[in-house]
Short mmCIF file of C-alpha atoms in Angstrom, two decimals:
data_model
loop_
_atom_site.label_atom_id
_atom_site.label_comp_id
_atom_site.label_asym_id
_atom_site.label_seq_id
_atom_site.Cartn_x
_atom_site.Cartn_y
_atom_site.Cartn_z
CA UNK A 27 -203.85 -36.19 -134.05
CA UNK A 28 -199.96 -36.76 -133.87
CA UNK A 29 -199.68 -40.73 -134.45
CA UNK A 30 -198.95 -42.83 -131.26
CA UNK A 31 -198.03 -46.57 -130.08
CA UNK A 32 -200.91 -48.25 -127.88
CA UNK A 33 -199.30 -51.12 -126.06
CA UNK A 34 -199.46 -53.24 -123.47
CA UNK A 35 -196.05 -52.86 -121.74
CA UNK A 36 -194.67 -55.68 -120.08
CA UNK A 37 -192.35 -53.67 -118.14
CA UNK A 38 -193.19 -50.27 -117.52
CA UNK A 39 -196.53 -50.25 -116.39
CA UNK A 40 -199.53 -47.43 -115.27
CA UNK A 41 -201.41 -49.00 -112.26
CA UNK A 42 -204.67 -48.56 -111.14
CA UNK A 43 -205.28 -48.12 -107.11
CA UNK A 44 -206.93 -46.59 -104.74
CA UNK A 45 -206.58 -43.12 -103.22
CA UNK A 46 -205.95 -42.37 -99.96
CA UNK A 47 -208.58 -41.37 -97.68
CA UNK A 48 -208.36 -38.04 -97.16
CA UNK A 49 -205.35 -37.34 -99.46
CA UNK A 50 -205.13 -33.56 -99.64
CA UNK A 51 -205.02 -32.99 -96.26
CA UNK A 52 -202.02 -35.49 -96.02
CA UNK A 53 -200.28 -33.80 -98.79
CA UNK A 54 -201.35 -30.30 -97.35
CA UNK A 55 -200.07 -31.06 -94.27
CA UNK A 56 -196.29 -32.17 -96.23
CA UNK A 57 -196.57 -28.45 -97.85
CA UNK A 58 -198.12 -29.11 -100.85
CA UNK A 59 -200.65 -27.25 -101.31
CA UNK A 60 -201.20 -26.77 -105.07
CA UNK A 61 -202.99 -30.48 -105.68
CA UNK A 62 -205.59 -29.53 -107.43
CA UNK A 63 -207.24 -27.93 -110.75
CA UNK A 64 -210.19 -26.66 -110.81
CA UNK A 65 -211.87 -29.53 -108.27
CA UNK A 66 -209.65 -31.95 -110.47
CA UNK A 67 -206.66 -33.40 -109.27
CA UNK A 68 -203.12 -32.16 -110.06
CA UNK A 69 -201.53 -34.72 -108.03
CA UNK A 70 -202.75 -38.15 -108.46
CA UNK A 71 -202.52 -41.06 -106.83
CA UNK A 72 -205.50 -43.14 -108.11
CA UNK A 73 -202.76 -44.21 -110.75
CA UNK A 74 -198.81 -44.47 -110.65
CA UNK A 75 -195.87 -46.34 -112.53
CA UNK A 76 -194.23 -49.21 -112.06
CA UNK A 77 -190.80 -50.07 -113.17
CA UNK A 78 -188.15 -52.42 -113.03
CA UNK A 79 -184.74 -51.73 -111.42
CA UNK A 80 -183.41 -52.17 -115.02
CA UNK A 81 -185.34 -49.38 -116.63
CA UNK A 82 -184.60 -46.96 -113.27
CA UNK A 83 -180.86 -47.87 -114.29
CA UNK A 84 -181.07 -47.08 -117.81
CA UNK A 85 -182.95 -43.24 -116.91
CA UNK A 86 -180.16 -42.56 -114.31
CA UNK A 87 -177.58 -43.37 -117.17
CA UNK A 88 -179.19 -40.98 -119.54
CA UNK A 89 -179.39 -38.22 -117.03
CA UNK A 90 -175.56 -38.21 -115.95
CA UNK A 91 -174.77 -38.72 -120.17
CA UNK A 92 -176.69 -35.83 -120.92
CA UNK A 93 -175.81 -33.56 -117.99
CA UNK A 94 -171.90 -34.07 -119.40
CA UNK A 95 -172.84 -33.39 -123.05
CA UNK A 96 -174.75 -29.96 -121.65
CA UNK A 97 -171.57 -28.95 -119.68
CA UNK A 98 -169.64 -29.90 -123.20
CA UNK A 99 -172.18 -27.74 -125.17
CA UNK A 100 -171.85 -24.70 -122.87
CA UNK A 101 -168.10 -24.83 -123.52
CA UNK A 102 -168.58 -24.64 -127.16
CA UNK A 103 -171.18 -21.82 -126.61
CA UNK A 104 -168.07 -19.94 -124.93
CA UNK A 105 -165.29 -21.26 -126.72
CA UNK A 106 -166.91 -20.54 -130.35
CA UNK A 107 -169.04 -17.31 -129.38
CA UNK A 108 -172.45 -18.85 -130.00
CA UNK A 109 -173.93 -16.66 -128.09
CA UNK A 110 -176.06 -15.23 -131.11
CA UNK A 111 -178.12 -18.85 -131.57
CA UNK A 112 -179.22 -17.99 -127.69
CA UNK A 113 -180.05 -14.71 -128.29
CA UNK A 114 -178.35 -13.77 -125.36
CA UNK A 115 -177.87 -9.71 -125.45
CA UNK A 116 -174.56 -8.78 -126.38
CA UNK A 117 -173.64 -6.82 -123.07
CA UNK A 118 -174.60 -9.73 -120.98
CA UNK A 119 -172.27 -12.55 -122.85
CA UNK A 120 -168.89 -11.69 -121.41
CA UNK A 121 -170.49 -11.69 -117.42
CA UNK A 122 -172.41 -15.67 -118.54
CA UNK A 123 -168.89 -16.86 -119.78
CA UNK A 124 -167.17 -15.34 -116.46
CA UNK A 125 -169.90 -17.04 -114.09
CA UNK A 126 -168.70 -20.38 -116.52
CA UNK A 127 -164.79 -19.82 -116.12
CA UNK A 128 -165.46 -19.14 -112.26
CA UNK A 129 -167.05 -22.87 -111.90
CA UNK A 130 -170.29 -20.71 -110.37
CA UNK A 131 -172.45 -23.42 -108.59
CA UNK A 132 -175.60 -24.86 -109.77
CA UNK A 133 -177.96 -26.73 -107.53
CA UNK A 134 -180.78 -28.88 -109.78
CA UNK A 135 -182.25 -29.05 -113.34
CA UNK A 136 -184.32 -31.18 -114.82
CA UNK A 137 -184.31 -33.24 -117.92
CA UNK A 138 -187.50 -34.29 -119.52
CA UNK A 139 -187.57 -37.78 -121.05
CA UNK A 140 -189.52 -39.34 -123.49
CA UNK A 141 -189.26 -43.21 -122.05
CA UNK A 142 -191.75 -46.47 -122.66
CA UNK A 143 -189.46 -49.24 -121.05
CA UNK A 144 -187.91 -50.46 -124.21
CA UNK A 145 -185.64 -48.05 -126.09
CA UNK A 146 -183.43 -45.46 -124.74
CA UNK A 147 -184.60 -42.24 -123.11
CA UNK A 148 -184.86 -39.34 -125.18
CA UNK A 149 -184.26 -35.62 -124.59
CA UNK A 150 -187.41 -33.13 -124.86
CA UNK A 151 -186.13 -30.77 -123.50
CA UNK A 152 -183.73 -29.33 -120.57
CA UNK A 153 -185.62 -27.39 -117.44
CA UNK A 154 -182.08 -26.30 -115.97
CA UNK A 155 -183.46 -22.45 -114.88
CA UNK A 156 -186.19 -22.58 -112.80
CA UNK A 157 -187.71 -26.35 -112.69
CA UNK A 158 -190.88 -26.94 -110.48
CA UNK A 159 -192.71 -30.16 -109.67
CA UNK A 160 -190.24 -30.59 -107.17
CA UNK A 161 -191.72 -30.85 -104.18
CA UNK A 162 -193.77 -32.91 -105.69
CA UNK A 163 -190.63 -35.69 -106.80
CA UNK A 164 -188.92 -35.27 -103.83
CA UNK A 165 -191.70 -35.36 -100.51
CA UNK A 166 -195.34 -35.81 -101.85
CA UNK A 167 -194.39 -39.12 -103.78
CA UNK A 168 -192.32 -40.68 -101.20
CA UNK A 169 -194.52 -40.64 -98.44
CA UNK A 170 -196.96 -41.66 -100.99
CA UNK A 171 -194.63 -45.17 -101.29
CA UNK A 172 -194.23 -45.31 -97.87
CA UNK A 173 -197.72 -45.00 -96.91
CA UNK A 174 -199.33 -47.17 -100.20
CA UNK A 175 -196.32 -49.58 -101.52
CA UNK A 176 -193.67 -49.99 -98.29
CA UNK A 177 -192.50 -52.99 -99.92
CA UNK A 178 -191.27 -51.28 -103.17
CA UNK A 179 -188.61 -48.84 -104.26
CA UNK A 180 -188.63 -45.35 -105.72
CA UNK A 181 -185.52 -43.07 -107.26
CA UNK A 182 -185.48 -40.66 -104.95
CA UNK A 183 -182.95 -39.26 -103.47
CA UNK A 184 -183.98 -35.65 -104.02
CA UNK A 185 -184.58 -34.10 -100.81
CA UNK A 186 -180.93 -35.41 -99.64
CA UNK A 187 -179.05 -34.33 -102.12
CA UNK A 188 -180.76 -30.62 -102.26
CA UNK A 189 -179.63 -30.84 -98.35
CA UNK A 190 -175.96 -31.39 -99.77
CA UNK A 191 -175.99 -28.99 -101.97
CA UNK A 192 -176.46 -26.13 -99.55
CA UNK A 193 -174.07 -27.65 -97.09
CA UNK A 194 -171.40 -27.00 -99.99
CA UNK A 195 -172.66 -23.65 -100.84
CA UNK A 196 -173.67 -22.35 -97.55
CA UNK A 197 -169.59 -21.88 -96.15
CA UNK A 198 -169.11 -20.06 -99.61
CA UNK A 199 -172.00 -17.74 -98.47
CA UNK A 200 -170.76 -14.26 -97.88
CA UNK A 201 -174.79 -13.41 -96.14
CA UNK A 202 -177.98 -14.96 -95.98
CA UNK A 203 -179.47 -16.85 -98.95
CA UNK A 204 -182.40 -15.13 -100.31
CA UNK A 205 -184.93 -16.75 -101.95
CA UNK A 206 -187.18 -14.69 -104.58
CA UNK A 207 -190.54 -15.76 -106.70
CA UNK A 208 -193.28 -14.63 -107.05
CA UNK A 209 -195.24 -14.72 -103.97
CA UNK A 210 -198.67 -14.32 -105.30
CA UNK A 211 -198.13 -17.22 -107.64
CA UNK A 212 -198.83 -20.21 -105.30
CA UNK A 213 -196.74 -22.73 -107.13
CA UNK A 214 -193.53 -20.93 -107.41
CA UNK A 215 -194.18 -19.91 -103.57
CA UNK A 216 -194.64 -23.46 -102.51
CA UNK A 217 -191.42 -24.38 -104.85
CA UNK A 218 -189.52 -22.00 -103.13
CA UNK A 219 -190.26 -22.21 -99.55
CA UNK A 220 -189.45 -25.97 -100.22
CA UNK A 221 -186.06 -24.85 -101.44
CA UNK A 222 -185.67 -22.53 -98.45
CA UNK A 223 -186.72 -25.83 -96.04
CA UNK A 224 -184.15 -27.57 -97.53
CA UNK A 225 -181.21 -24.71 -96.92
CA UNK A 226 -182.53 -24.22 -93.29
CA UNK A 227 -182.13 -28.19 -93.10
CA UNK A 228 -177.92 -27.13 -93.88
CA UNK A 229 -177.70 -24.40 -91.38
CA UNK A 230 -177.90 -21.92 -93.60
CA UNK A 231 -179.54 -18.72 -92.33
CA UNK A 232 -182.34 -17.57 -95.00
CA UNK A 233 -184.52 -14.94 -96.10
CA UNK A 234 -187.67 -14.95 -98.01
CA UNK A 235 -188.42 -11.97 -100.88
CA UNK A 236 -190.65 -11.25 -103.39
CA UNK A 237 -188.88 -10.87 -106.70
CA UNK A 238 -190.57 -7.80 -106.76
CA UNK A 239 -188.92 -6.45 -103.47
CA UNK A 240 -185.63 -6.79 -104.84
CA UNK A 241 -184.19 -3.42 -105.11
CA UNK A 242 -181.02 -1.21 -106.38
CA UNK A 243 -179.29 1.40 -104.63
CA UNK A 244 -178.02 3.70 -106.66
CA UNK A 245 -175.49 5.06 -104.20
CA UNK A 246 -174.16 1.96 -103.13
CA UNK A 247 -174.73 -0.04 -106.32
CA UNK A 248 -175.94 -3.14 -104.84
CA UNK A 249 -179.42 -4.55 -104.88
CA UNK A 250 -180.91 -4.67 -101.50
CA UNK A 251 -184.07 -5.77 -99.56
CA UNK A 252 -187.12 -4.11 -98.70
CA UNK A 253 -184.54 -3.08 -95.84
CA UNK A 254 -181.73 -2.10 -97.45
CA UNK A 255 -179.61 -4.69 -96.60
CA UNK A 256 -177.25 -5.79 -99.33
CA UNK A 257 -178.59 -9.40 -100.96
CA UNK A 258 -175.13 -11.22 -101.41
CA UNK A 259 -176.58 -14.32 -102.08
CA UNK A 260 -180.13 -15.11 -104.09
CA UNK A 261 -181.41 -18.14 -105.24
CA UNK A 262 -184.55 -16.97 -107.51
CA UNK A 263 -187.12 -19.44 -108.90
CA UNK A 264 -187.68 -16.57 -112.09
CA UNK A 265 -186.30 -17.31 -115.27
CA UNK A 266 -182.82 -15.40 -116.33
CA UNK A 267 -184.57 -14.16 -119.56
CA UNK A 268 -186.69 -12.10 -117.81
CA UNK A 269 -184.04 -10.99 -115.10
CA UNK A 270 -182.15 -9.52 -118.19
CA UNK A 271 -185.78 -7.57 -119.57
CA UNK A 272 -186.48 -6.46 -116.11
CA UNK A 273 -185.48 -2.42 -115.75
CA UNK A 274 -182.48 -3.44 -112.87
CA UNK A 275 -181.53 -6.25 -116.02
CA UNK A 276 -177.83 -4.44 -116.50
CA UNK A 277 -177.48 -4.11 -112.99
CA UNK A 278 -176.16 -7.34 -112.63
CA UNK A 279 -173.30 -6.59 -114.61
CA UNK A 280 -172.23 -5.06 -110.88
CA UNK A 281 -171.81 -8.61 -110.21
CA UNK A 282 -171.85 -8.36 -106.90
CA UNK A 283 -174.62 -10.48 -105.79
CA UNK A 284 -174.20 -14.55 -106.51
CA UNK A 285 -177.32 -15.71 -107.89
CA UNK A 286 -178.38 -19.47 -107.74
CA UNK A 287 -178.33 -20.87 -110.55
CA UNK A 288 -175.85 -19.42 -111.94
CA UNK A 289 -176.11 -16.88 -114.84
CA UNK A 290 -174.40 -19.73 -117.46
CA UNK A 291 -177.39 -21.79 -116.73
CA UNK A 292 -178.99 -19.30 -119.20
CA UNK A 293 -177.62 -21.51 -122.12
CA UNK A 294 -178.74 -24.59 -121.05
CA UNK A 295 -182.56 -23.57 -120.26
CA UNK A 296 -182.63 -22.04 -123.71
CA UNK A 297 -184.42 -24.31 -126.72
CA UNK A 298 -181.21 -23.28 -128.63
CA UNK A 299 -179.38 -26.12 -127.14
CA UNK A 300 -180.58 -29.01 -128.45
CA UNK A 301 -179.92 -28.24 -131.94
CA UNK A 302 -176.23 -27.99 -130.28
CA UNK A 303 -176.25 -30.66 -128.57
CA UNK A 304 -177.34 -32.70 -131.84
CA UNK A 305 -174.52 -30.91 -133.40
CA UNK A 306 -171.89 -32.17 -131.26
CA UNK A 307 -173.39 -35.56 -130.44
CA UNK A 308 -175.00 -36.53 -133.31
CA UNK A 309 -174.28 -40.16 -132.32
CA UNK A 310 -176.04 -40.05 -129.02
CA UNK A 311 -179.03 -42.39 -128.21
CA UNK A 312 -180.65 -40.37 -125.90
CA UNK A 313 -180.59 -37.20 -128.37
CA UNK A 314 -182.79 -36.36 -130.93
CA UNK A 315 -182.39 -34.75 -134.48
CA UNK A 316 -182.64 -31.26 -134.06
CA UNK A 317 -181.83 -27.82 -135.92
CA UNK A 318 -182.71 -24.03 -136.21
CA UNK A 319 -184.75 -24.74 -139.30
CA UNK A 320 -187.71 -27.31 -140.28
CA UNK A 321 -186.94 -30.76 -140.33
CA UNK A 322 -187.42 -33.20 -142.75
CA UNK A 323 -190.71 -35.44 -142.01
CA UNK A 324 -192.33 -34.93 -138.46
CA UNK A 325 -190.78 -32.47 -136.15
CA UNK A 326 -192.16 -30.32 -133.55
CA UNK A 327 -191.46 -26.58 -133.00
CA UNK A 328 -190.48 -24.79 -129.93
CA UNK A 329 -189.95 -21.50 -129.32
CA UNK A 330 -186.67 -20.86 -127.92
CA UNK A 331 -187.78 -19.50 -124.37
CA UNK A 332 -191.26 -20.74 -124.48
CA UNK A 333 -192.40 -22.36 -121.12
CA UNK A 334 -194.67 -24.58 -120.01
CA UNK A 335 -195.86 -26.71 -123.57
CA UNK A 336 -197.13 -22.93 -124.66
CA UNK A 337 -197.03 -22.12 -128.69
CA UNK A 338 -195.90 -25.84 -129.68
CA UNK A 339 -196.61 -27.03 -133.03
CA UNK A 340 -196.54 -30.76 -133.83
CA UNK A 341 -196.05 -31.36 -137.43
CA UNK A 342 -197.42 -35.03 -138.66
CA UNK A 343 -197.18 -35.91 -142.69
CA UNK A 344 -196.66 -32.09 -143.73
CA UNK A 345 -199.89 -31.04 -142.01
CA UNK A 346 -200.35 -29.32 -138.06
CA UNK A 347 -201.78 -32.20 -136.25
CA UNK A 348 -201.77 -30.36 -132.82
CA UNK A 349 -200.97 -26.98 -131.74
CA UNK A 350 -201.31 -24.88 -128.38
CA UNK A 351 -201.46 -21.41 -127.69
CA UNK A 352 -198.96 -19.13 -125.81
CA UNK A 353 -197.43 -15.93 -125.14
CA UNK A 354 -194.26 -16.80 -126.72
CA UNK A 355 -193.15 -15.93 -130.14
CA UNK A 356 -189.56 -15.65 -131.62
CA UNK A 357 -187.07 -17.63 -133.22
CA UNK A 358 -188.02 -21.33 -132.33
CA UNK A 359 -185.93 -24.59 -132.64
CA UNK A 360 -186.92 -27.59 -134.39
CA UNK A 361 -187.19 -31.65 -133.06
CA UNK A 362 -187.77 -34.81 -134.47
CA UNK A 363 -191.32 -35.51 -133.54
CA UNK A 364 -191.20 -38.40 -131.25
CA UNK A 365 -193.67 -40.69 -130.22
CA UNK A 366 -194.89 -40.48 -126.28
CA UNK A 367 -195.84 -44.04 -125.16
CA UNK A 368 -199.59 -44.12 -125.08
CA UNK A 369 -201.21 -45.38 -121.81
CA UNK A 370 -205.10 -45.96 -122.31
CA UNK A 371 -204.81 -42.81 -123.78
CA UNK A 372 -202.44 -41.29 -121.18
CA UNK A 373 -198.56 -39.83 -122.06
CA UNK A 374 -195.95 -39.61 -119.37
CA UNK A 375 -193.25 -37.42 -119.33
CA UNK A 376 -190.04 -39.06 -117.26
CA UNK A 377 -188.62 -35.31 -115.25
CA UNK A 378 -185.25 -36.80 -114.10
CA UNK A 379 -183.52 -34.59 -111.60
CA UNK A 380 -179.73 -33.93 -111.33
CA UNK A 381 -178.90 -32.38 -107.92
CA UNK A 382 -175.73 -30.96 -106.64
CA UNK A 383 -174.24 -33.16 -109.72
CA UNK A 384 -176.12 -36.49 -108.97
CA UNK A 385 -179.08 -37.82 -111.13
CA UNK A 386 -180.93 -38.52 -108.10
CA UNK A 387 -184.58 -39.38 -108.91
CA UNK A 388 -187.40 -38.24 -111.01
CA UNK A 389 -191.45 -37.54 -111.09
CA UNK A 390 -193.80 -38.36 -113.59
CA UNK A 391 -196.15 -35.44 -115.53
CA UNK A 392 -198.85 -37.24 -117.82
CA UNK A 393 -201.83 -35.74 -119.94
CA UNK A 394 -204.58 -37.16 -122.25
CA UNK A 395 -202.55 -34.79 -124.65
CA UNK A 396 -198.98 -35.71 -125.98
CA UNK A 397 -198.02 -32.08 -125.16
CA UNK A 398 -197.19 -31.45 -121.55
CA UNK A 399 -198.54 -28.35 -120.15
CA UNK A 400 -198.79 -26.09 -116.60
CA UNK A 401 -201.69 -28.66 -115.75
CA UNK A 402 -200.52 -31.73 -116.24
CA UNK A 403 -200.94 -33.90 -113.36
CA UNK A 404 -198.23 -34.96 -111.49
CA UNK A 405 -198.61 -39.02 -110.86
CA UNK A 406 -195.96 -41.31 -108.37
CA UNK A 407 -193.77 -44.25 -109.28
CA UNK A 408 -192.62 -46.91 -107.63
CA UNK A 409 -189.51 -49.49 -108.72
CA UNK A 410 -189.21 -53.61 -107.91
CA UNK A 411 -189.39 -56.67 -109.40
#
């Protein structure tokens, strides 16, 4: 096993408590509806963090410093043709660097953060495509608070600032917003009927559609509904590196449908940007070492559009220590292996969430493994002295 700090943090601090009676109906009844694992929890609230207004401060910092060293590094992609390191196709680069130069908007990502209370936050990795756990962060764990810990405070200002978002976008509209997933998977549906709550919250006028509904005609060269009608606007929880493998991928060179996010999002959800971001900021304290090829001592390889902690390798004194399986192979990326703090043999992942350009809260994913993974639970947090 990879080694790891057990401590007894005087600050941060996992907190035993009990559930609430009757629990999943609550959160069923707020729209979640994916809260559990195989008769184990996914969400869960017999356990959540507390932290100190100090430490909230010092995750919010990170998150606005490394959401201006990503916009930085997607101007160097550009600016220096780097396109290669992404493996971004070459007929697709010149549409990603016009969707950059036309300021296309972007509405949330998510930064995962290796954080125990003491030293900076550190960078894992960049969810900037398609990030979920968000209902989760932004409803389930705030009426949690408000039910449990009234007398505390929680960064979370999620759901209002999606709510801004789409009152800038929605005047820019030229039709209703679409939003696509994949129906029959029940997270990404829950994700993006939240999403779609949120718009109808602006006044925007919205349509749900299965990603696989989406369609091209040929004689009009636009992609349509199941009803023909042209999509002008689509905000699609499906990642952009499978938009481009998909048969209709160089349709969208048409460029006549604006797609939330934005098509220059594709850099920054792409493993190949830390080792740029290292690169450029080597200096940074929330960045760590990273590069195309092994490092020296422990380091942990990522494939470059893996998902989901799938076909990670943590490497520990030369040897594999830990290793999980995946469909993703390809070129990978390399990272100084870093430590996650070590709660009685639980390690949290800090997901802080920039929204319509704010950091504006974040949500907690912890497993008994120091790899994250699709089934890690999902636990609240509360701030206060």
């Amino acid at each position: 096993m990879p080694r790891v700090h057990s401590f007894t943090n005087t600050t941060m601090r996992r907190l035993h408590t009990t559930p609430r009676s009757n629990w999943q109906k609550t959160v069923e009844s707020q729209g979640f509806h994916f809260h559990s694992l195989e008769e184990q929890p996914y969400w869960d609230e017999s356990v959540y963090y507390q932290f100190t207004s100090t430490e909230i401060d010092a995750v919010e910092k990170a998150t606005y410093a490394l959401d201006e060293m990503c916009l930085q590094a997607v101007q160097s992609v550009i600016d220096n043709n780097l396109f290669d390191r992404f493996q971004i196709p070459p007929q697709y680069r010149e549409w990603v660097a016009r969707s950059w130069e036309r300021d296309e908007y972007t509405v949330y990502g998510r930064f995962d953060l290796c954080f125990d209370g003491k030293g900076p936050p550190k960078l894992l990795e960049y969810n900037a495509d398609t990030p979920t756990s968000l209902l989760e962060a932004a409803v389930i764990q705030w009426h949690w608070m408000k039910d449990t810990r009234p007398g505390l405070d929680q960064f979370n200002s999620i759901h209002e600032r999606l709510i801004e978002a789409w009152q800038t976008i929605g005047p820019t509209a030229s039709g209703p917003m679409y939003f696509a997933c994949m129906t029959a998977t029940l997270e990404d549906f829950m994700t993006a009927s939240y999403l779609r709550d949120t718009a109808m919250q602006a006044n925007l006028e919205t349509r749900p559609i299965d990603v696989e509904m989406i369609g091209w005609n040929s004689e009009r060269a636009l992609f349509v509904d199941e009803y023909e009608r042209h999509i002008t606007d689509c905000f699609k929880l499906y990642p952009w590196e499978w938009m481009l493998k998909e048969e209709f991928g160089p349709r969208l060179l048409a460029d006549n449908t604006r797609w939330l996010e934005a098509p220059w999002k594709m850099l920054l959800s792409n493993k190949a940007i830390l080792p740029l971001l290292y690169e450029l900021f080597p200096q940074s304290p929330y960045l760590l070492p990273a590069a195309h090829v092994p490092l020296a001592g422990d380091y942990v390889r990522k494939p470059l559009l893996g998902r989901e902690g799938a076909n990670v390798d943590v490497m520990v004194g030369g040897q594999k220590v830990l290793a999980t399986e995946g469909i993703y192979d390809g070129p990978s990326v390399y990272q100084q292996y870093h430590s996650l703090p070590n709660f009685e043999g639980n390690y949290p992942v800090i997901g802080s969430w920039m929204v319509n350009g704010y950091a504006c809260g974040m949500g907690i994913r912890e497993d008994v493994s120091p790899i994250t993974h699709n089934t890690s639970r999902f636990v609240p947090h509360v701030f206060g002295e």
